[in-house]
JSON list of C-alpha atoms in Angstrom, two decimals:
[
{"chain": "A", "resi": 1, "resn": "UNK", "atom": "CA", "xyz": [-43.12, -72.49, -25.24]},
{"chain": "A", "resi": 2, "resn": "UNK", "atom": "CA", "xyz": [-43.69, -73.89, -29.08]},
{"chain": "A", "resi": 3, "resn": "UNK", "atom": "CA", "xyz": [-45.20, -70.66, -30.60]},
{"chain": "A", "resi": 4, "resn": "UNK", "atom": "CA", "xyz": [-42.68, -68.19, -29.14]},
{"chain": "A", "resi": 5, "resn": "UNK", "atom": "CA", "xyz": [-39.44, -67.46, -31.03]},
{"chain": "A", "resi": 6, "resn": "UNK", "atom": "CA", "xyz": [-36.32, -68.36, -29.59]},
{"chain": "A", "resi": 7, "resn": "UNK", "atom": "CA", "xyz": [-35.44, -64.48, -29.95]},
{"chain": "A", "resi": 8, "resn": "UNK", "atom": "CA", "xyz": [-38.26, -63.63, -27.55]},
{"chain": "A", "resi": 9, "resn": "UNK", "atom": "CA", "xyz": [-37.57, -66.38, -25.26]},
{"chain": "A", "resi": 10, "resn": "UNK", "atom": "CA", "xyz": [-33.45, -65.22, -24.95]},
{"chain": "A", "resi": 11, "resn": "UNK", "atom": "CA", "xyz": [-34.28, -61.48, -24.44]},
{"chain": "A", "resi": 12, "resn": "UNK", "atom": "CA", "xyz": [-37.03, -62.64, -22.04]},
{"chain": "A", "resi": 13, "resn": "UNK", "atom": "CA", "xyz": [-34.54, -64.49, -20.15]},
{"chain": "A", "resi": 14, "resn": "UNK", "atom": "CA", "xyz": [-32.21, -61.63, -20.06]},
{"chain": "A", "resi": 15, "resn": "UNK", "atom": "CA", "xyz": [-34.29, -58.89, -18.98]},
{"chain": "A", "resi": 16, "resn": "UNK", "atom": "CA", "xyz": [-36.46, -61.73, -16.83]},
{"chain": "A", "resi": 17, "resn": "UNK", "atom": "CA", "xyz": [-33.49, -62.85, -15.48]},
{"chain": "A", "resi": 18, "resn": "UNK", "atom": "CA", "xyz": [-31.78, -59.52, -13.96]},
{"chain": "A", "resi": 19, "resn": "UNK", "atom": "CA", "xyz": [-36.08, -58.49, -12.72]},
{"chain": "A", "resi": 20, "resn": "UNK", "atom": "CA", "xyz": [-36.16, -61.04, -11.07]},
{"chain": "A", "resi": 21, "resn": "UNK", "atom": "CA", "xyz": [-32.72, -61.17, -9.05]},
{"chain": "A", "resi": 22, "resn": "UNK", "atom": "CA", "xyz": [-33.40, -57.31, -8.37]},
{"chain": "A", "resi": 23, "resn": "UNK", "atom": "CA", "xyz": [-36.88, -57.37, -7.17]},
{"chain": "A", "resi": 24, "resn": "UNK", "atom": "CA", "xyz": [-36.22, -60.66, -5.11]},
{"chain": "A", "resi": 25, "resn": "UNK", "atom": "CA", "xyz": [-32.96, -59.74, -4.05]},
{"chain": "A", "resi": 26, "resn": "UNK", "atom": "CA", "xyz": [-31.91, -63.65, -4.70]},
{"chain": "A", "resi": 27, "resn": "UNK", "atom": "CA", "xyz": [-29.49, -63.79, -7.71]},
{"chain": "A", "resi": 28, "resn": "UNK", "atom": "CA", "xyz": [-29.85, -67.32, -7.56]},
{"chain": "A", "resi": 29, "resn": "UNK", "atom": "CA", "xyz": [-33.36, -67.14, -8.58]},
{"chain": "A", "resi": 30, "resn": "UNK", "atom": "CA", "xyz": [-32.38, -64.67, -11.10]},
{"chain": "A", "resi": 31, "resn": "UNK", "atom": "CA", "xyz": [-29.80, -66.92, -12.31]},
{"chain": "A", "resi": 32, "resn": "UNK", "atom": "CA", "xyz": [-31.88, -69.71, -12.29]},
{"chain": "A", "resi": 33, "resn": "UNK", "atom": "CA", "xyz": [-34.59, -67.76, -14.87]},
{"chain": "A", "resi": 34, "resn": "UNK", "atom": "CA", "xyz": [-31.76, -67.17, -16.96]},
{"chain": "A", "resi": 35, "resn": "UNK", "atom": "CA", "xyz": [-30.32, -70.65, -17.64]},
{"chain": "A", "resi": 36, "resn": "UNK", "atom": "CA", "xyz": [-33.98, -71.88, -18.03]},
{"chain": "A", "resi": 37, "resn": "UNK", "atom": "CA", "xyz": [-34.69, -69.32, -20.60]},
{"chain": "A", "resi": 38, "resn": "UNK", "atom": "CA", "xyz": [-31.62, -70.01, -21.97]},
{"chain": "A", "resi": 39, "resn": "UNK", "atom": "CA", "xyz": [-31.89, -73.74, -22.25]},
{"chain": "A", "resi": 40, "resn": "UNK", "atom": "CA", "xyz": [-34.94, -73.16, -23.79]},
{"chain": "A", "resi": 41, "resn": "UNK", "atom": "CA", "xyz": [-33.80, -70.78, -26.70]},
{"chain": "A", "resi": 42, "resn": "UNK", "atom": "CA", "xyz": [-30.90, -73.08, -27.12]},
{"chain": "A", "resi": 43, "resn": "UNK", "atom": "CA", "xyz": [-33.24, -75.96, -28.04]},
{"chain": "A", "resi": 44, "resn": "UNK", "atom": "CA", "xyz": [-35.02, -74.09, -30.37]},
{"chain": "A", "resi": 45, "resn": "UNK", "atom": "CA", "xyz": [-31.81, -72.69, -31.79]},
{"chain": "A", "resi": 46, "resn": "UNK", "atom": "CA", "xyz": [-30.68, -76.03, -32.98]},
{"chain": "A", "resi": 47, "resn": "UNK", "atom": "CA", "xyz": [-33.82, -77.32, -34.13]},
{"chain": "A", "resi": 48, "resn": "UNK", "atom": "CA", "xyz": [-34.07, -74.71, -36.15]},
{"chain": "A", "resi": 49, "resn": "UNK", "atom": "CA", "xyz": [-30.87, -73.45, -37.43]},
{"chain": "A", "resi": 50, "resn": "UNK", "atom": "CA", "xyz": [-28.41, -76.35, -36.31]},
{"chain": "A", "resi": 51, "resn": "UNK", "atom": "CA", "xyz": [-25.54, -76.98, -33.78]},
{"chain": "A", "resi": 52, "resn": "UNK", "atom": "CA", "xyz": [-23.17, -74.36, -35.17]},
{"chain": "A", "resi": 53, "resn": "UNK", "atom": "CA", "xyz": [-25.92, -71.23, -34.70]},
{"chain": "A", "resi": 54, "resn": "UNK", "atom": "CA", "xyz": [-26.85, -72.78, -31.21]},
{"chain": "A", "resi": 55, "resn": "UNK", "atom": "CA", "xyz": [-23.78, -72.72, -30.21]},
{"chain": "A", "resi": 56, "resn": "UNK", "atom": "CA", "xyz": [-22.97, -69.59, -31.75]},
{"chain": "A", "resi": 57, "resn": "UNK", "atom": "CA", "xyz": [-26.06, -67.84, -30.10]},
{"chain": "A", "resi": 58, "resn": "UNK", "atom": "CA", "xyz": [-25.41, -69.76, -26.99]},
{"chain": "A", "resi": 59, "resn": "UNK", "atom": "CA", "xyz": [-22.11, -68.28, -26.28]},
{"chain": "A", "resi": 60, "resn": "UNK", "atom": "CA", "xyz": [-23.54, -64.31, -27.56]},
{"chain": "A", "resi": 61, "resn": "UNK", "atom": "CA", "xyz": [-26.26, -65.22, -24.43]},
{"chain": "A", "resi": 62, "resn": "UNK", "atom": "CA", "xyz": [-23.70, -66.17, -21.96]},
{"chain": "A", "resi": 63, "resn": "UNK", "atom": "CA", "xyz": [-21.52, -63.22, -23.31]},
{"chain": "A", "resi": 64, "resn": "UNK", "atom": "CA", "xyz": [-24.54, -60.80, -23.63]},
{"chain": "A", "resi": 65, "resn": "UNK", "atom": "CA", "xyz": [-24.97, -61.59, -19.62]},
{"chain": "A", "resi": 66, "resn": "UNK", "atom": "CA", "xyz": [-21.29, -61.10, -18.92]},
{"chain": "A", "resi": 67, "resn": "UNK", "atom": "CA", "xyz": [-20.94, -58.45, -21.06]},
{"chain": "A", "resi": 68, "resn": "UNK", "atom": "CA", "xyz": [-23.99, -56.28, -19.42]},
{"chain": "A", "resi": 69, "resn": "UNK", "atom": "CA", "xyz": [-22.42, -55.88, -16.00]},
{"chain": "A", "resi": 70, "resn": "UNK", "atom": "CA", "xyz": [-19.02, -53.82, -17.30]},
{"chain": "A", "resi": 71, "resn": "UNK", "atom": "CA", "xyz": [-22.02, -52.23, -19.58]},
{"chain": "A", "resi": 72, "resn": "UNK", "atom": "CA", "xyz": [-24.07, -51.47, -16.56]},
{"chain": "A", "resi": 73, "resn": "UNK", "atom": "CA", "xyz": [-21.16, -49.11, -14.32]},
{"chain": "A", "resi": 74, "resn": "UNK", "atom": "CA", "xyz": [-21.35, -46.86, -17.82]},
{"chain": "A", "resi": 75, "resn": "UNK", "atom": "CA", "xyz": [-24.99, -46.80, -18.70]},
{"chain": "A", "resi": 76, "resn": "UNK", "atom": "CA", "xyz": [-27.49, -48.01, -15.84]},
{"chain": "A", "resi": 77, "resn": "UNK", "atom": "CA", "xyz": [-27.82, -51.37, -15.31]},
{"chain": "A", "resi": 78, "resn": "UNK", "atom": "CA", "xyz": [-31.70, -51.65, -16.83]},
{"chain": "A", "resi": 79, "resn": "UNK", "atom": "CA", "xyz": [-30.27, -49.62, -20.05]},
{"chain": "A", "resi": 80, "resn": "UNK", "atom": "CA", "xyz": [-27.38, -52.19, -20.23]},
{"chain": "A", "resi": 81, "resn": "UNK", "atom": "CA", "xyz": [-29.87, -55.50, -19.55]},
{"chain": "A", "resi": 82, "resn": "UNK", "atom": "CA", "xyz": [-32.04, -54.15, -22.33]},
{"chain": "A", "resi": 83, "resn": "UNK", "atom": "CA", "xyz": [-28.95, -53.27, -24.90]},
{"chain": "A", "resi": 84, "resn": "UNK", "atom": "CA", "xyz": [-27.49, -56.95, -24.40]},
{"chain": "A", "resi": 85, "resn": "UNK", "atom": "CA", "xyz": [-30.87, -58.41, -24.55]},
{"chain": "A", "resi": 86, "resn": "UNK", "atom": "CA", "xyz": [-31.71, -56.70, -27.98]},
{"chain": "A", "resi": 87, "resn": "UNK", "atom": "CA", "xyz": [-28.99, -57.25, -29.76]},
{"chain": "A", "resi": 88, "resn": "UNK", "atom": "CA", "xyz": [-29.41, -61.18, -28.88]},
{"chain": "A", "resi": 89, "resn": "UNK", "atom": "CA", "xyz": [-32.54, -61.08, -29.80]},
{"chain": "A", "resi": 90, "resn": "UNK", "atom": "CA", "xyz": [-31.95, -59.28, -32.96]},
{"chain": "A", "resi": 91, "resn": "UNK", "atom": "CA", "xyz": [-29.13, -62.16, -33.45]},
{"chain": "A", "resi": 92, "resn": "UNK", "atom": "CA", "xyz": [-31.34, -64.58, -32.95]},
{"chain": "A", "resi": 93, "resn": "UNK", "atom": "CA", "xyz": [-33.85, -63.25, -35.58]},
{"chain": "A", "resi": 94, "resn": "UNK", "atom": "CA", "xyz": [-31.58, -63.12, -38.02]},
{"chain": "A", "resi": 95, "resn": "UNK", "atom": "CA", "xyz": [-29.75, -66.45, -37.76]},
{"chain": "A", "resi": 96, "resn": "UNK", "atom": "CA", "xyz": [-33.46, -68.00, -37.32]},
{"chain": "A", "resi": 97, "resn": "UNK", "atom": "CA", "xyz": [-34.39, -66.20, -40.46]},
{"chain": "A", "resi": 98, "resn": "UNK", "atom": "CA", "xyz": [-32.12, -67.32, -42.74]},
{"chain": "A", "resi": 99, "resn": "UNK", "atom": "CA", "xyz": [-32.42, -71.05, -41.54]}
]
């Protein structure tokens, strides 16, 4: 995945992630695209930007996911998924930007 910023990778995760689980009806499978996506974007976090930000972006992913399903009963669940997964993205822009 060298080439493809970390801010891609997280959203794609997110949104990859929830397609998954829905279309397969496995939320296993789902979960297991997001922690790979997720790994990924963490790795690239710190190489770029350091511990602190990866861990720092790190938890907005895992919150992002959390945080979408209270999101979802309010808005739709693909609105929500696609909220969460821009703002991390946008997140991870910035911090990457400035590193």
């Amino acid at each position: 995945m060298t080439g493809v910023p970390a801010s891609l990778v997280a959203a794609g995760g997110l949104v990859g992630g929830y397609g998954v689980a829905r279309w397969t009806k496995k939320r296993p499978l789902g979960g297991l695209v997001l922690g790979a996506a997720g790994v990924m974007a963490g790795k690239q976090w710190h190489e770029k930007a350091g511990a602190g930000a990866a861990a720092a972006l790190g938890g907005l992913y895992v919150a992002a996911f959390a945080g979408s399903h209270p999101l979802a009963k309010k808005v739709g669940a693909w609105p929500s998924v696609l909220g969460v997964a821009g703002a991390v993205a946008l997140a991870s822009w910035a911090v990457e930007r400035r590193a």
